[in-house]
Short mmCIF file of C-alpha atoms in Angstrom, two decimals:
data_model
loop_
_atom_site.label_atom_id
_atom_site.label_comp_id
_atom_site.label_asym_id
_atom_site.label_seq_id
_atom_site.Cartn_x
_atom_site.Cartn_y
_atom_site.Cartn_z
CA MET G 1 0.00 0.00 0.00
CA LYS G 2 2.91 2.41 0.51
CA ASP G 3 3.30 2.86 -3.25
CA SER G 4 -0.36 3.78 -3.70
CA LEU G 5 -2.13 7.08 -3.22
CA SER G 6 -5.05 5.29 -1.57
CA TYR G 7 -5.15 4.41 2.12
CA THR G 8 -7.68 2.96 4.52
CA PRO G 9 -8.91 5.68 6.93
CA GLY G 10 -7.65 5.23 10.46
CA THR G 11 -4.65 3.04 9.60
CA ALA G 12 -1.03 4.12 9.90
CA ASP G 13 2.47 2.71 9.82
CA ARG G 14 4.39 3.39 13.05
CA PRO G 15 7.93 2.69 14.25
CA CYS G 16 7.96 -0.48 16.36
CA VAL G 17 10.36 -2.25 18.66
CA SER G 18 11.18 -5.93 18.15
CA ASP G 19 8.01 -7.16 19.84
CA GLY G 20 5.85 -5.08 17.51
CA THR G 21 4.91 -2.46 20.08
CA ALA G 22 4.74 1.09 18.72
CA THR G 23 7.15 3.47 20.43
CA GLY G 24 7.08 7.20 21.11
CA LEU G 25 4.07 9.48 20.95
CA PHE G 26 3.20 11.76 18.05
CA ILE G 27 0.95 14.74 18.84
CA VAL G 28 -0.01 17.42 16.33
CA PHE G 29 -1.48 20.87 16.96
CA GLU G 30 -3.83 22.08 14.24
CA GLY G 31 -6.00 25.13 13.66
CA GLY G 32 -6.27 28.28 11.63
CA ASP G 33 -3.77 31.12 11.74
CA GLY G 34 -4.02 32.85 15.10
CA SER G 35 -5.56 29.85 16.86
CA GLY G 36 -2.75 29.68 19.42
CA LYS G 37 -1.09 26.46 18.21
CA THR G 38 2.51 27.58 18.62
CA THR G 39 1.93 28.98 22.11
CA GLN G 40 0.09 25.89 23.33
CA LEU G 41 2.65 23.52 21.81
CA SER G 42 5.44 25.30 23.66
CA LEU G 43 3.55 25.18 26.96
CA LEU G 44 2.83 21.47 26.55
CA ALA G 45 6.46 20.79 25.67
CA ASP G 46 7.57 22.52 28.87
CA ALA G 47 5.01 20.62 30.96
CA LEU G 48 6.02 17.23 29.55
CA THR G 49 9.72 18.01 29.86
CA ALA G 50 9.16 18.86 33.52
CA ARG G 51 7.62 15.40 33.95
CA GLY G 52 10.77 13.79 32.60
CA TYR G 53 9.69 12.97 29.05
CA THR G 54 12.04 13.48 26.12
CA VAL G 55 10.22 16.03 23.99
CA ILE G 56 10.96 16.95 20.39
CA THR G 57 9.18 20.02 19.01
CA SER G 58 8.89 20.80 15.33
CA ARG G 59 6.79 22.60 12.75
CA GLU G 60 5.46 22.40 9.22
CA PRO G 61 6.36 23.34 6.68
CA GLY G 62 9.88 22.87 7.99
CA GLY G 63 11.29 20.63 10.68
CA THR G 64 14.41 19.69 8.69
CA GLU G 65 17.08 21.62 6.83
CA ILE G 66 15.46 21.02 3.47
CA GLY G 67 12.01 21.59 4.95
CA GLU G 68 12.97 25.02 6.23
CA LYS G 69 14.27 25.98 2.79
CA LEU G 70 11.00 24.85 1.25
CA ARG G 71 9.12 26.82 3.91
CA ASP G 72 10.90 30.02 2.93
CA LEU G 73 10.18 29.30 -0.71
CA VAL G 74 6.45 28.71 -0.37
CA LEU G 75 5.48 31.22 2.35
CA SER G 76 7.49 34.23 1.25
CA ASN G 77 5.56 37.24 0.00
CA SER G 78 8.42 38.07 -2.38
CA GLY G 79 9.52 36.34 -5.56
CA ASP G 80 7.55 34.65 -8.30
CA PRO G 81 3.94 33.52 -7.65
CA VAL G 82 3.45 29.86 -6.71
CA ASP G 83 0.51 28.11 -8.36
CA ALA G 84 -1.78 25.89 -6.25
CA ARG G 85 -0.50 22.48 -7.38
CA THR G 86 3.14 23.48 -7.03
CA GLU G 87 2.37 24.80 -3.55
CA ALA G 88 0.73 21.50 -2.58
CA LEU G 89 3.69 19.49 -3.84
CA ILE G 90 6.18 21.70 -1.98
CA PHE G 91 4.30 21.14 1.27
CA ALA G 92 4.19 17.40 0.58
CA ALA G 93 7.95 17.34 -0.12
CA SER G 94 8.66 19.17 3.13
CA ARG G 95 6.41 16.72 5.00
CA ALA G 96 8.11 13.70 3.43
CA ALA G 97 11.50 14.88 4.70
CA HIS G 98 10.03 15.78 8.08
CA ALA G 99 8.51 12.34 8.59
CA ALA G 100 11.54 10.37 7.39
CA GLN G 101 14.35 12.46 8.84
CA LYS G 102 12.96 13.69 12.13
CA ILE G 103 9.61 12.29 13.29
CA ARG G 104 10.16 8.56 12.73
CA PRO G 105 13.66 8.49 14.31
CA ALA G 106 12.39 10.41 17.34
CA LEU G 107 9.42 8.08 17.79
CA ALA G 108 11.67 5.04 17.46
CA ALA G 109 13.76 6.46 20.32
CA GLY G 110 10.67 6.77 22.53
CA ALA G 111 10.32 10.56 22.41
CA VAL G 112 7.16 12.62 22.51
CA VAL G 113 7.03 14.49 19.19
CA LEU G 114 4.96 17.70 19.10
CA SER G 115 4.39 19.20 15.66
CA ASP G 116 2.93 22.58 14.83
CA ARG G 117 0.80 21.53 11.82
CA TYR G 118 0.78 18.33 9.79
CA ILE G 119 -1.52 16.70 7.21
CA ASP G 120 -4.70 18.53 8.25
CA SER G 121 -3.14 21.88 7.36
CA SER G 122 -2.42 20.84 3.79
CA ALA G 123 -5.89 19.33 3.49
CA ALA G 124 -7.43 22.58 4.73
CA TYR G 125 -5.24 25.15 2.95
CA GLN G 126 -4.43 23.42 -0.32
CA GLY G 127 -7.30 20.93 -0.44
CA ALA G 128 -10.12 23.30 0.56
CA GLY G 129 -8.57 26.76 0.38
CA ARG G 130 -6.99 26.20 -3.05
CA SER G 131 -9.87 23.94 -4.13
CA LEU G 132 -7.58 21.02 -5.00
CA GLY G 133 -9.74 18.53 -3.09
CA VAL G 134 -9.32 17.53 0.56
CA GLU G 135 -9.24 13.80 -0.17
CA SER G 136 -6.60 14.19 -2.87
CA ILE G 137 -4.32 16.21 -0.62
CA VAL G 138 -4.76 13.78 2.30
CA ASP G 139 -3.84 10.86 0.02
CA LEU G 140 -0.79 12.76 -1.25
CA SER G 141 0.41 13.47 2.29
CA ARG G 142 -0.17 9.92 3.47
CA TRP G 143 1.84 8.65 0.52
CA ALA G 144 4.61 11.21 1.14
CA THR G 145 4.96 10.14 4.79
CA SER G 146 4.61 6.38 4.18
CA ASN G 147 1.29 6.67 6.00
CA LEU G 148 2.62 8.13 9.25
CA LEU G 149 -0.37 9.48 11.21
CA PRO G 150 -0.38 11.20 14.62
CA ASP G 151 -1.46 9.42 17.80
CA ALA G 152 -3.50 12.53 18.52
CA THR G 153 -4.33 15.75 16.70
CA LEU G 154 -5.41 18.63 18.94
CA PHE G 155 -7.60 21.00 16.93
CA LEU G 156 -7.77 24.41 18.58
CA GLU G 157 -11.24 25.67 17.73
CA VAL G 158 -11.28 29.47 17.47
CA PRO G 159 -13.91 31.49 15.55
CA PRO G 160 -12.45 32.89 12.29
CA ALA G 161 -13.10 36.48 13.41
CA ALA G 162 -11.10 35.95 16.61
CA SER G 163 -8.27 34.31 14.69
CA GLU G 164 -8.19 37.21 12.25
CA GLN G 165 -7.97 39.66 15.14
CA ARG G 166 -5.03 37.80 16.67
CA VAL G 167 -3.16 37.77 13.35
CA SER G 168 -3.75 41.48 12.85
CA VAL G 169 -2.39 42.25 16.33
CA ARG G 170 0.72 40.23 15.52
CA GLY G 171 1.31 42.58 12.61
CA THR G 172 3.11 40.25 10.17
CA THR G 173 1.58 37.84 7.68
CA ASP G 174 2.99 35.29 5.26
CA ARG G 175 1.60 34.62 1.79
CA ILE G 176 -1.11 32.23 3.01
CA GLU G 177 -2.09 34.26 6.08
CA ALA G 178 -2.69 37.19 3.71
CA GLU G 179 -5.41 35.29 1.79
CA ASN G 180 -8.97 36.61 1.57
CA THR G 181 -11.95 35.92 3.84
CA GLN G 182 -13.49 33.32 1.53
CA PHE G 183 -10.26 31.31 1.50
CA LYS G 184 -10.08 31.39 5.29
CA ALA G 185 -13.73 30.35 5.62
CA ARG G 186 -13.09 27.29 3.44
CA THR G 187 -10.04 26.32 5.47
CA HIS G 188 -11.90 26.69 8.78
CA THR G 189 -14.70 24.43 7.54
CA ALA G 190 -12.17 21.84 6.37
CA PHE G 191 -10.32 21.86 9.70
CA THR G 192 -13.61 21.35 11.53
CA ASP G 193 -14.69 18.53 9.23
CA LEU G 194 -11.33 16.74 9.57
CA ALA G 195 -11.52 17.00 13.35
CA HIS G 196 -14.65 14.84 13.28
CA THR G 197 -13.22 12.06 11.12
CA GLU G 198 -10.48 9.44 11.45
CA THR G 199 -9.05 10.11 7.99
CA THR G 200 -5.87 11.61 9.43
CA GLY G 201 -5.92 9.88 12.81
CA PRO G 202 -7.67 10.51 16.16
CA HIS G 203 -8.68 14.10 16.90
CA THR G 204 -9.64 16.09 19.97
CA VAL G 205 -11.41 19.42 19.56
CA ILE G 206 -10.23 21.95 22.13
CA ASP G 207 -11.91 25.28 22.81
CA GLY G 208 -9.20 27.78 21.96
CA SER G 209 -10.97 30.77 23.53
CA GLY G 210 -10.19 32.19 26.95
CA THR G 211 -6.82 32.83 28.53
CA ILE G 212 -3.63 31.07 27.49
CA GLU G 213 -3.61 29.28 30.85
CA GLN G 214 -7.21 28.09 30.45
CA VAL G 215 -6.49 26.62 27.02
CA HIS G 216 -3.32 24.99 28.35
CA GLU G 217 -5.34 23.22 31.04
CA ARG G 218 -7.69 21.89 28.36
CA VAL G 219 -4.71 20.62 26.36
CA LEU G 220 -3.29 18.85 29.41
CA ALA G 221 -6.65 17.26 30.14
CA ALA G 222 -6.82 15.98 26.57
CA ILE G 223 -3.39 14.35 26.45
CA THR G 224 -3.14 13.00 30.02
CA PRO G 225 -5.20 9.83 29.30
CA LEU G 226 -3.06 9.16 26.22
CA LEU G 227 0.14 9.42 28.25
CA ALA G 228 -1.31 7.05 30.83
CA GLN G 229 -1.83 4.42 28.13
CA ARG G 230 1.83 4.47 27.07
CA SER G 231 4.94 3.32 28.91
CA LEU G 232 7.26 5.98 27.55
CA PRO G 233 10.81 6.34 28.87
CA ARG G 234 11.22 9.08 31.46
CA GLU G 235 14.26 10.61 33.10
CA ASN G 236 14.60 11.01 36.86
CA THR G 237 15.48 14.63 36.26
CA ALA G 238 13.89 16.81 33.63
CA PRO G 239 15.86 16.77 30.37
CA THR G 240 16.38 19.78 28.17
CA LYS G 241 13.66 20.22 25.57
CA GLU G 242 14.96 19.84 22.04
CA ALA G 243 13.51 22.27 19.55
CA LEU G 244 14.26 23.52 16.08
#
């Protein structure tokens, strides 16, 4: 199946130890621009590191040397325009490198991998936003990653108007953040739809409104049962968080 662009929803290939038990824990933060993903990922990384887990943080597009170069290429507001299909393929290429070079090795070592965006973002932005088809983009990403799906995707649900306000306060936008209202409405709908399916793995919808601390508590409540199900290696003293 790895050579096909068709996959069974809910199935994924994961790094395993010799007895066939999957190792590590792969958690993805998803949501529209301004939803608070990056902030909440950092807070969760700190909390898990304090508990003794080895935590690897990353982002998409990016996460590897080649991925960061592709990120600059596709998100820059300068240079030649990038058509929709080329954009989708650049994101898929970055994700392929990310999965093979960083995520899988970290999972095999028993780390908790936290990624700021993954397959859902491409499905929402290129599949729905660029009207290339959500299913087609999901299939492309699953092929690119050899069907590596997260153990959990935390979708931070924030109304589009609130997200737009947060982005405007930040003051800087990349090429995709600068898209029009119709584009953003399509992406929001796609994110919401994906959060209620198993196409890209298990999802938890988290209310992203309120204070940063309130949202953090909701994130912790969502991932605590998952941690309890896994026997991940932990240090007696808190290790240093590794981040890009």
